[in-house]
Amino acid sequence: MKPLFLAIAILVCPCVGQSTSAQEKQEGSKAIDAKDFFEPREYAGGDQEVLKYRLLKPANFDSAKKYPLVIFLHGAGERGDDNVAQLKHCMSELCTPQRREKYACYVIAPQCPKEQKWVDVDWSAPKPTYPSGMSRSLTLTFEVVDAMLEDAAIDKNRIYISGLSMGGYGTWDALRQRPDFFAAAVPICGGGNTAAAADFCKVPIWCFHGDDDKAVNVEKSRDMVAALKAAGGTPRYTEYPGVGHDSWTETYANDDMYQWLFGQRK
């Protein structure tokens, strides 16, 4: 893997639709621009298709240590090739001094190209048909991650994944595709293949969704949680009353979520 470093600038937009406590926490990170912390990189697959991504490295890196890795999958509105838009929602929360000190980790934020998806399904279908294989963008993401496992100081027992909206679908599908790979997952306002729930029901999962979501019906998350429980899993589920599609702002401002996530190990 030969990453290319680019000089790119963006202003990170504040998130909306959050509770008073979340707003207070967000005040401390308003001045933080995630692009100042996430390095821009590119990866070319075997067919030379390029995946652009951003990488956050652990603060106060110690070569004698191994660090967790968080994979973040953005939503449909952040697709493109600017290698910036995927940082728009909530990535500044991972860059606060307090969190970087308490939860030193790698974070990879790939950008899905326009007209592609993290999982190739029809989101509008009540019961979409899921392909057996991974989408091209998710395949390239795993190629980058697998290369990182060879080169970087990553604790292979502490690999986490989270995503919102389209990225929530991608998170569920990543669990389906590689059920033994992750120590924990946080899918937000997405949906998944309930028929495959038994394959990853033992993975610690904390799912979030707003009950007034008009973009992705809350039943998508409810169905996945029910399928996991039926298969013997014990997922956590938080449903925000009166919240629409933006259930990620509250989630990424939640200190309890980080404490739970980074406390999981294979």
mmCIF file with all atom_site columns, C-alpha atoms in Angstrom, residues 82-266:
data_model
loop_
_atom_site.group_PDB
_atom_site.id
_atom_site.type_symbol
_atom_site.label_atom_id
_atom_site.label_alt_id
_atom_site.label_comp_id
_atom_site.label_asym_id
_atom_site.label_entity_id
_atom_site.label_seq_id
_atom_site.pdbx_PDB_ins_code
_atom_site.Cartn_x
_atom_site.Cartn_y
_atom_site.Cartn_z
_atom_site.occupancy
_atom_site.B_iso_or_equiv
_atom_site.pdbx_formal_charge
_atom_site.auth_seq_id
_atom_site.auth_comp_id
_atom_site.auth_asym_id
_atom_site.auth_atom_id
_atom_site.pdbx_PDB_model_num
ATOM 1   C CA . ASP A 1 82  ? -12.977 15.342  -2.337 1.00 0.00 ? 82  ASP A CA 1
ATOM 2   C CA . ASN A 1 83  ? -11.699 13.209  0.580  1.00 0.00 ? 83  ASN A CA 1
ATOM 3   C CA . VAL A 1 84  ? -13.232 15.734  2.945  1.00 0.00 ? 84  VAL A CA 1
ATOM 4   C CA . ALA A 1 85  ? -17.017 15.341  3.092  1.00 0.00 ? 85  ALA A CA 1
ATOM 5   C CA . GLN A 1 86  ? -16.843 12.089  5.087  1.00 0.00 ? 86  GLN A CA 1
ATOM 6   C CA . LEU A 1 87  ? -15.552 14.098  8.056  1.00 0.00 ? 87  LEU A CA 1
ATOM 7   C CA . LYS A 1 88  ? -18.662 16.305  8.121  1.00 0.00 ? 88  LYS A CA 1
ATOM 8   C CA . HIS A 1 89  ? -20.676 14.519  10.746 1.00 0.00 ? 89  HIS A CA 1
ATOM 9   C CA . CYS A 1 90  ? -19.278 14.019  14.233 1.00 0.00 ? 90  CYS A CA 1
ATOM 10  C CA . MET A 1 91  ? -15.669 13.190  13.401 1.00 0.00 ? 91  MET A CA 1
ATOM 11  C CA . SER A 1 92  ? -14.647 16.283  15.351 1.00 0.00 ? 92  SER A CA 1
ATOM 12  C CA . GLU A 1 93  ? -15.989 14.474  18.426 1.00 0.00 ? 93  GLU A CA 1
ATOM 13  C CA . LEU A 1 94  ? -13.141 11.962  18.084 1.00 0.00 ? 94  LEU A CA 1
ATOM 14  C CA . CYS A 1 95  ? -10.598 14.789  17.941 1.00 0.00 ? 95  CYS A CA 1
ATOM 15  C CA . THR A 1 96  ? -11.285 16.452  21.269 1.00 0.00 ? 96  THR A CA 1
ATOM 16  C CA . PRO A 1 97  ? -8.225  16.478  23.550 1.00 0.00 ? 97  PRO A CA 1
ATOM 17  C CA . GLN A 1 98  ? -10.122 14.592  26.244 1.00 0.00 ? 98  GLN A CA 1
ATOM 18  C CA . ARG A 1 99  ? -11.162 11.733  23.962 1.00 0.00 ? 99  ARG A CA 1
ATOM 19  C CA . ARG A 1 100 ? -7.817  11.518  22.177 1.00 0.00 ? 100 ARG A CA 1
ATOM 20  C CA . GLU A 1 101 ? -6.094  11.186  25.530 1.00 0.00 ? 101 GLU A CA 1
ATOM 21  C CA . LYS A 1 102 ? -8.580  8.734   27.035 1.00 0.00 ? 102 LYS A CA 1
ATOM 22  C CA . TYR A 1 103 ? -9.186  6.660   23.902 1.00 0.00 ? 103 TYR A CA 1
ATOM 23  C CA . ALA A 1 104 ? -5.972  6.785   21.889 1.00 0.00 ? 104 ALA A CA 1
ATOM 24  C CA . CYS A 1 105 ? -6.724  4.915   18.675 1.00 0.00 ? 105 CYS A CA 1
ATOM 25  C CA . TYR A 1 106 ? -6.553  4.788   14.918 1.00 0.00 ? 106 TYR A CA 1
ATOM 26  C CA . VAL A 1 107 ? -9.664  5.926   13.054 1.00 0.00 ? 107 VAL A CA 1
ATOM 27  C CA . ILE A 1 108 ? -10.097 5.278   9.338  1.00 0.00 ? 108 ILE A CA 1
ATOM 28  C CA . ALA A 1 109 ? -12.802 7.222   7.492  1.00 0.00 ? 109 ALA A CA 1
ATOM 29  C CA . PRO A 1 110 ? -13.060 6.072   3.861  1.00 0.00 ? 110 PRO A CA 1
ATOM 30  C CA . GLN A 1 111 ? -15.095 8.027   1.313  1.00 0.00 ? 111 GLN A CA 1
ATOM 31  C CA . CYS A 1 112 ? -17.531 6.079   -0.827 1.00 0.00 ? 112 CYS A CA 1
ATOM 32  C CA . PRO A 1 113 ? -17.515 7.325   -4.461 1.00 0.00 ? 113 PRO A CA 1
ATOM 33  C CA . LYS A 1 114 ? -20.643 8.866   -5.940 1.00 0.00 ? 114 LYS A CA 1
ATOM 34  C CA . GLU A 1 115 ? -23.155 6.385   -7.315 1.00 0.00 ? 115 GLU A CA 1
ATOM 35  C CA . GLN A 1 116 ? -21.697 3.646   -5.096 1.00 0.00 ? 116 GLN A CA 1
ATOM 36  C CA . LYS A 1 117 ? -22.860 2.295   -1.721 1.00 0.00 ? 117 LYS A CA 1
ATOM 37  C CA . TRP A 1 118 ? -21.325 0.512   1.240  1.00 0.00 ? 118 TRP A CA 1
ATOM 38  C CA . VAL A 1 119 ? -23.768 -2.318  0.517  1.00 0.00 ? 119 VAL A CA 1
ATOM 39  C CA . ASP A 1 120 ? -25.547 -2.730  -2.819 1.00 0.00 ? 120 ASP A CA 1
ATOM 40  C CA . VAL A 1 121 ? -29.183 -2.817  -1.745 1.00 0.00 ? 121 VAL A CA 1
ATOM 41  C CA . ASP A 1 122 ? -32.322 -0.844  -2.500 1.00 0.00 ? 122 ASP A CA 1
ATOM 42  C CA . TRP A 1 123 ? -32.808 1.236   0.651  1.00 0.00 ? 123 TRP A CA 1
ATOM 43  C CA . SER A 1 124 ? -36.432 1.992   -0.259 1.00 0.00 ? 124 SER A CA 1
ATOM 44  C CA . ALA A 1 125 ? -37.438 -1.680  -0.311 1.00 0.00 ? 125 ALA A CA 1
ATOM 45  C CA . PRO A 1 126 ? -39.164 -2.908  2.894  1.00 0.00 ? 126 PRO A CA 1
ATOM 46  C CA . LYS A 1 127 ? -37.269 -6.214  2.637  1.00 0.00 ? 127 LYS A CA 1
ATOM 47  C CA . PRO A 1 128 ? -34.302 -5.610  0.320  1.00 0.00 ? 128 PRO A CA 1
ATOM 48  C CA . THR A 1 129 ? -32.409 -8.452  -1.315 1.00 0.00 ? 129 THR A CA 1
ATOM 49  C CA . TYR A 1 130 ? -28.819 -8.586  -0.119 1.00 0.00 ? 130 TYR A CA 1
ATOM 50  C CA . PRO A 1 131 ? -26.012 -9.690  -2.468 1.00 0.00 ? 131 PRO A CA 1
ATOM 51  C CA . SER A 1 132 ? -23.702 -12.425 -1.252 1.00 0.00 ? 132 SER A CA 1
ATOM 52  C CA . GLY A 1 133 ? -20.546 -10.399 -1.748 1.00 0.00 ? 133 GLY A CA 1
ATOM 53  C CA . MET A 1 134 ? -19.320 -7.012  -0.604 1.00 0.00 ? 134 MET A CA 1
ATOM 54  C CA . SER A 1 135 ? -19.746 -3.796  -2.530 1.00 0.00 ? 135 SER A CA 1
ATOM 55  C CA . ARG A 1 136 ? -16.660 -2.455  -4.279 1.00 0.00 ? 136 ARG A CA 1
ATOM 56  C CA . SER A 1 137 ? -16.244 0.420   -1.835 1.00 0.00 ? 137 SER A CA 1
ATOM 57  C CA . LEU A 1 138 ? -16.463 -1.835  1.221  1.00 0.00 ? 138 LEU A CA 1
ATOM 58  C CA . THR A 1 139 ? -14.069 -4.312  -0.394 1.00 0.00 ? 139 THR A CA 1
ATOM 59  C CA . LEU A 1 140 ? -11.479 -1.568  -0.898 1.00 0.00 ? 140 LEU A CA 1
ATOM 60  C CA . THR A 1 141 ? -12.000 -0.410  2.675  1.00 0.00 ? 141 THR A CA 1
ATOM 61  C CA . PHE A 1 142 ? -11.174 -3.865  3.990  1.00 0.00 ? 142 PHE A CA 1
ATOM 62  C CA . GLU A 1 143 ? -8.115  -4.026  1.736  1.00 0.00 ? 143 GLU A CA 1
ATOM 63  C CA . VAL A 1 144 ? -6.847  -0.834  3.379  1.00 0.00 ? 144 VAL A CA 1
ATOM 64  C CA . VAL A 1 145 ? -7.632  -2.157  6.847  1.00 0.00 ? 145 VAL A CA 1
ATOM 65  C CA . ASP A 1 146 ? -5.961  -5.508  6.186  1.00 0.00 ? 146 ASP A CA 1
ATOM 66  C CA . ALA A 1 147 ? -2.843  -3.708  4.981  1.00 0.00 ? 147 ALA A CA 1
ATOM 67  C CA . MET A 1 148 ? -2.872  -1.562  8.115  1.00 0.00 ? 148 MET A CA 1
ATOM 68  C CA . LEU A 1 149 ? -2.961  -4.670  10.277 1.00 0.00 ? 149 LEU A CA 1
ATOM 69  C CA . GLU A 1 150 ? 0.347   -5.687  8.742  1.00 0.00 ? 150 GLU A CA 1
ATOM 70  C CA . ASP A 1 151 ? 2.039   -2.300  9.067  1.00 0.00 ? 151 ASP A CA 1
ATOM 71  C CA . ALA A 1 152 ? 0.520   -0.376  11.965 1.00 0.00 ? 152 ALA A CA 1
ATOM 72  C CA . ALA A 1 153 ? 0.506   -0.911  15.723 1.00 0.00 ? 153 ALA A CA 1
ATOM 73  C CA . ILE A 1 154 ? -3.095  -2.129  15.844 1.00 0.00 ? 154 ILE A CA 1
ATOM 74  C CA . ASP A 1 155 ? -4.573  -4.363  18.515 1.00 0.00 ? 155 ASP A CA 1
ATOM 75  C CA . LYS A 1 156 ? -6.361  -7.004  16.438 1.00 0.00 ? 156 LYS A CA 1
ATOM 76  C CA . ASN A 1 157 ? -8.622  -7.787  19.383 1.00 0.00 ? 157 ASN A CA 1
ATOM 77  C CA . ARG A 1 158 ? -9.955  -4.229  19.433 1.00 0.00 ? 158 ARG A CA 1
ATOM 78  C CA . ILE A 1 159 ? -11.232 -3.440  15.939 1.00 0.00 ? 159 ILE A CA 1
ATOM 79  C CA . TYR A 1 160 ? -14.507 -1.527  15.960 1.00 0.00 ? 160 TYR A CA 1
ATOM 80  C CA . ILE A 1 161 ? -16.896 -0.304  13.276 1.00 0.00 ? 161 ILE A CA 1
ATOM 81  C CA . SER A 1 162 ? -19.565 2.367   13.256 1.00 0.00 ? 162 SER A CA 1
ATOM 82  C CA . GLY A 1 163 ? -21.581 4.110   10.578 1.00 0.00 ? 163 GLY A CA 1
ATOM 83  C CA . LEU A 1 164 ? -24.603 6.314   10.088 1.00 0.00 ? 164 LEU A CA 1
ATOM 84  C CA . SER A 1 165 ? -27.494 6.038   7.619  1.00 0.00 ? 165 SER A CA 1
ATOM 85  C CA . MET A 1 166 ? -25.917 4.503   4.480  1.00 0.00 ? 166 MET A CA 1
ATOM 86  C CA . GLY A 1 167 ? -22.968 3.803   6.759  1.00 0.00 ? 167 GLY A CA 1
ATOM 87  C CA . GLY A 1 168 ? -25.331 2.128   9.204  1.00 0.00 ? 168 GLY A CA 1
ATOM 88  C CA . TYR A 1 169 ? -26.270 -0.266  6.412  1.00 0.00 ? 169 TYR A CA 1
ATOM 89  C CA . GLY A 1 170 ? -22.560 -0.699  5.714  1.00 0.00 ? 170 GLY A CA 1
ATOM 90  C CA . THR A 1 171 ? -21.846 -1.464  9.359  1.00 0.00 ? 171 THR A CA 1
ATOM 91  C CA . TRP A 1 172 ? -24.450 -4.205  9.469  1.00 0.00 ? 172 TRP A CA 1
ATOM 92  C CA . ASP A 1 173 ? -23.136 -5.636  6.207  1.00 0.00 ? 173 ASP A CA 1
ATOM 93  C CA . ALA A 1 174 ? -19.510 -5.539  7.349  1.00 0.00 ? 174 ALA A CA 1
ATOM 94  C CA . LEU A 1 175 ? -20.583 -7.661  10.321 1.00 0.00 ? 175 LEU A CA 1
ATOM 95  C CA . ARG A 1 176 ? -22.307 -10.064 7.937  1.00 0.00 ? 176 ARG A CA 1
ATOM 96  C CA . GLN A 1 177 ? -19.302 -10.299 5.639  1.00 0.00 ? 177 GLN A CA 1
ATOM 97  C CA . ARG A 1 178 ? -16.654 -10.687 8.367  1.00 0.00 ? 178 ARG A CA 1
ATOM 98  C CA . PRO A 1 179 ? -18.462 -11.864 11.502 1.00 0.00 ? 179 PRO A CA 1
ATOM 99  C CA . ASP A 1 180 ? -15.305 -12.846 13.393 1.00 0.00 ? 180 ASP A CA 1
ATOM 100 C CA . PHE A 1 181 ? -13.380 -9.660  12.639 1.00 0.00 ? 181 PHE A CA 1
ATOM 101 C CA . PHE A 1 182 ? -14.854 -7.075  14.994 1.00 0.00 ? 182 PHE A CA 1
ATOM 102 C CA . ALA A 1 183 ? -14.728 -6.601  18.746 1.00 0.00 ? 183 ALA A CA 1
ATOM 103 C CA . ALA A 1 184 ? -17.825 -4.368  18.670 1.00 0.00 ? 184 ALA A CA 1
ATOM 104 C CA . ALA A 1 185 ? -20.064 -2.341  16.371 1.00 0.00 ? 185 ALA A CA 1
ATOM 105 C CA . VAL A 1 186 ? -22.225 0.795   16.595 1.00 0.00 ? 186 VAL A CA 1
ATOM 106 C CA . PRO A 1 187 ? -24.707 0.929   13.680 1.00 0.00 ? 187 PRO A CA 1
ATOM 107 C CA . ILE A 1 188 ? -26.742 4.147   13.568 1.00 0.00 ? 188 ILE A CA 1
ATOM 108 C CA . CYS A 1 189 ? -30.064 4.586   11.714 1.00 0.00 ? 189 CYS A CA 1
ATOM 109 C CA . GLY A 1 190 ? -29.371 1.877   9.149  1.00 0.00 ? 190 GLY A CA 1
ATOM 110 C CA . GLY A 1 191 ? -30.662 -1.560  8.290  1.00 0.00 ? 191 GLY A CA 1
ATOM 111 C CA . GLY A 1 192 ? -29.311 -5.022  7.662  1.00 0.00 ? 192 GLY A CA 1
ATOM 112 C CA . ASN A 1 193 ? -29.971 -8.579  6.571  1.00 0.00 ? 193 ASN A CA 1
ATOM 113 C CA . THR A 1 194 ? -31.966 -10.167 9.387  1.00 0.00 ? 194 THR A CA 1
ATOM 114 C CA . ALA A 1 195 ? -31.446 -13.622 7.871  1.00 0.00 ? 195 ALA A CA 1
ATOM 115 C CA . ALA A 1 196 ? -27.713 -13.351 8.622  1.00 0.00 ? 196 ALA A CA 1
ATOM 116 C CA . ALA A 1 197 ? -28.069 -12.169 12.214 1.00 0.00 ? 197 ALA A CA 1
ATOM 117 C CA . ALA A 1 198 ? -27.131 -15.539 13.682 1.00 0.00 ? 198 ALA A CA 1
ATOM 118 C CA . ASP A 1 199 ? -23.705 -15.301 12.027 1.00 0.00 ? 199 ASP A CA 1
ATOM 119 C CA . PHE A 1 200 ? -22.643 -12.327 14.143 1.00 0.00 ? 200 PHE A CA 1
ATOM 120 C CA . CYS A 1 201 ? -25.054 -12.415 17.082 1.00 0.00 ? 201 CYS A CA 1
ATOM 121 C CA . LYS A 1 202 ? -22.209 -12.808 19.573 1.00 0.00 ? 202 LYS A CA 1
ATOM 122 C CA . VAL A 1 203 ? -20.505 -9.552  18.526 1.00 0.00 ? 203 VAL A CA 1
ATOM 123 C CA . PRO A 1 204 ? -21.198 -6.762  21.047 1.00 0.00 ? 204 PRO A CA 1
ATOM 124 C CA . ILE A 1 205 ? -23.487 -4.306  19.261 1.00 0.00 ? 205 ILE A CA 1
ATOM 125 C CA . TRP A 1 206 ? -25.054 -1.045  20.369 1.00 0.00 ? 206 TRP A CA 1
ATOM 126 C CA . CYS A 1 207 ? -27.611 0.156   17.834 1.00 0.00 ? 207 CYS A CA 1
ATOM 127 C CA . PHE A 1 208 ? -29.129 3.672   17.726 1.00 0.00 ? 208 PHE A CA 1
ATOM 128 C CA . HIS A 1 209 ? -32.121 5.088   15.846 1.00 0.00 ? 209 HIS A CA 1
ATOM 129 C CA . GLY A 1 210 ? -34.654 7.910   16.108 1.00 0.00 ? 210 GLY A CA 1
ATOM 130 C CA . ASP A 1 211 ? -38.281 6.815   16.257 1.00 0.00 ? 211 ASP A CA 1
ATOM 131 C CA . ASP A 1 212 ? -39.360 9.668   13.939 1.00 0.00 ? 212 ASP A CA 1
ATOM 132 C CA . ASP A 1 213 ? -36.837 8.877   11.203 1.00 0.00 ? 213 ASP A CA 1
ATOM 133 C CA . LYS A 1 214 ? -38.419 9.563   7.807  1.00 0.00 ? 214 LYS A CA 1
ATOM 134 C CA . ALA A 1 215 ? -35.324 8.614   5.766  1.00 0.00 ? 215 ALA A CA 1
ATOM 135 C CA . VAL A 1 216 ? -34.644 5.158   7.219  1.00 0.00 ? 216 VAL A CA 1
ATOM 136 C CA . ASN A 1 217 ? -37.601 3.623   8.995  1.00 0.00 ? 217 ASN A CA 1
ATOM 137 C CA . VAL A 1 218 ? -36.881 2.806   12.622 1.00 0.00 ? 218 VAL A CA 1
ATOM 138 C CA . GLU A 1 219 ? -38.273 -0.673  11.983 1.00 0.00 ? 219 GLU A CA 1
ATOM 139 C CA . LYS A 1 220 ? -35.018 -1.450  10.160 1.00 0.00 ? 220 LYS A CA 1
ATOM 140 C CA . SER A 1 221 ? -33.072 -1.242  13.415 1.00 0.00 ? 221 SER A CA 1
ATOM 141 C CA . ARG A 1 222 ? -35.830 -2.828  15.459 1.00 0.00 ? 222 ARG A CA 1
ATOM 142 C CA . ASP A 1 223 ? -35.877 -5.806  13.105 1.00 0.00 ? 223 ASP A CA 1
ATOM 143 C CA . MET A 1 224 ? -32.108 -6.294  13.330 1.00 0.00 ? 224 MET A CA 1
ATOM 144 C CA . VAL A 1 225 ? -32.139 -6.094  17.117 1.00 0.00 ? 225 VAL A CA 1
ATOM 145 C CA . ALA A 1 226 ? -35.006 -8.577  17.297 1.00 0.00 ? 226 ALA A CA 1
ATOM 146 C CA . ALA A 1 227 ? -33.230 -10.960 14.925 1.00 0.00 ? 227 ALA A CA 1
ATOM 147 C CA . LEU A 1 228 ? -30.048 -10.811 16.995 1.00 0.00 ? 228 LEU A CA 1
ATOM 148 C CA . LYS A 1 229 ? -31.956 -11.549 20.195 1.00 0.00 ? 229 LYS A CA 1
ATOM 149 C CA . ALA A 1 230 ? -33.795 -14.427 18.545 1.00 0.00 ? 230 ALA A CA 1
ATOM 150 C CA . ALA A 1 231 ? -30.416 -15.861 17.541 1.00 0.00 ? 231 ALA A CA 1
ATOM 151 C CA . GLY A 1 232 ? -29.126 -15.685 21.109 1.00 0.00 ? 232 GLY A CA 1
ATOM 152 C CA . GLY A 1 233 ? -27.402 -12.313 20.993 1.00 0.00 ? 233 GLY A CA 1
ATOM 153 C CA . THR A 1 234 ? -27.638 -9.540  23.573 1.00 0.00 ? 234 THR A CA 1
ATOM 154 C CA . PRO A 1 235 ? -27.454 -6.288  21.588 1.00 0.00 ? 235 PRO A CA 1
ATOM 155 C CA . ARG A 1 236 ? -27.951 -2.912  23.201 1.00 0.00 ? 236 ARG A CA 1
ATOM 156 C CA . TYR A 1 237 ? -30.504 -0.642  21.574 1.00 0.00 ? 237 TYR A CA 1
ATOM 157 C CA . THR A 1 238 ? -31.200 3.051   22.095 1.00 0.00 ? 238 THR A CA 1
ATOM 158 C CA . GLU A 1 239 ? -34.204 4.606   20.390 1.00 0.00 ? 239 GLU A CA 1
ATOM 159 C CA . TYR A 1 240 ? -34.498 8.381   20.601 1.00 0.00 ? 240 TYR A CA 1
ATOM 160 C CA . PRO A 1 241 ? -38.109 9.570   21.088 1.00 0.00 ? 241 PRO A CA 1
ATOM 161 C CA . GLY A 1 242 ? -39.137 12.307  18.657 1.00 0.00 ? 242 GLY A CA 1
ATOM 162 C CA . VAL A 1 243 ? -35.797 12.278  16.826 1.00 0.00 ? 243 VAL A CA 1
ATOM 163 C CA . GLY A 1 244 ? -35.705 12.133  13.042 1.00 0.00 ? 244 GLY A CA 1
ATOM 164 C CA . HIS A 1 245 ? -32.887 10.954  10.824 1.00 0.00 ? 245 HIS A CA 1
ATOM 165 C CA . ASP A 1 246 ? -30.124 12.675  12.781 1.00 0.00 ? 246 ASP A CA 1
ATOM 166 C CA . SER A 1 247 ? -29.608 10.145  15.533 1.00 0.00 ? 247 SER A CA 1
ATOM 167 C CA . TRP A 1 248 ? -25.837 10.321  15.157 1.00 0.00 ? 248 TRP A CA 1
ATOM 168 C CA . THR A 1 249 ? -25.204 13.700  16.808 1.00 0.00 ? 249 THR A CA 1
ATOM 169 C CA . GLU A 1 250 ? -26.529 12.533  20.155 1.00 0.00 ? 250 GLU A CA 1
ATOM 170 C CA . THR A 1 251 ? -24.756 9.200   19.787 1.00 0.00 ? 251 THR A CA 1
ATOM 171 C CA . TYR A 1 252 ? -21.306 10.582  19.023 1.00 0.00 ? 252 TYR A CA 1
ATOM 172 C CA . ALA A 1 253 ? -21.591 13.107  21.852 1.00 0.00 ? 253 ALA A CA 1
ATOM 173 C CA . ASN A 1 254 ? -22.387 10.324  24.322 1.00 0.00 ? 254 ASN A CA 1
ATOM 174 C CA . ASP A 1 255 ? -19.464 9.572   26.621 1.00 0.00 ? 255 ASP A CA 1
ATOM 175 C CA . ASP A 1 256 ? -21.121 6.324   27.702 1.00 0.00 ? 256 ASP A CA 1
ATOM 176 C CA . MET A 1 257 ? -21.002 5.082   24.117 1.00 0.00 ? 257 MET A CA 1
ATOM 177 C CA . TYR A 1 258 ? -17.230 5.607   23.926 1.00 0.00 ? 258 TYR A CA 1
ATOM 178 C CA . GLN A 1 259 ? -16.652 3.977   27.301 1.00 0.00 ? 259 GLN A CA 1
ATOM 179 C CA . TRP A 1 260 ? -18.689 0.966   26.194 1.00 0.00 ? 260 TRP A CA 1
ATOM 180 C CA . LEU A 1 261 ? -17.113 0.737   22.728 1.00 0.00 ? 261 LEU A CA 1
ATOM 181 C CA . PHE A 1 262 ? -13.488 0.931   23.805 1.00 0.00 ? 262 PHE A CA 1
ATOM 182 C CA . GLY A 1 263 ? -14.170 -1.451  26.654 1.00 0.00 ? 263 GLY A CA 1
ATOM 183 C CA . GLN A 1 264 ? -14.980 -4.294  24.235 1.00 0.00 ? 264 GLN A CA 1
ATOM 184 C CA . ARG A 1 265 ? -12.344 -6.876  23.351 1.00 0.00 ? 265 ARG A CA 1
ATOM 185 C CA . LYS A 1 266 ? -12.432 -10.124 21.428 1.00 0.00 ? 266 LYS A CA 1
#
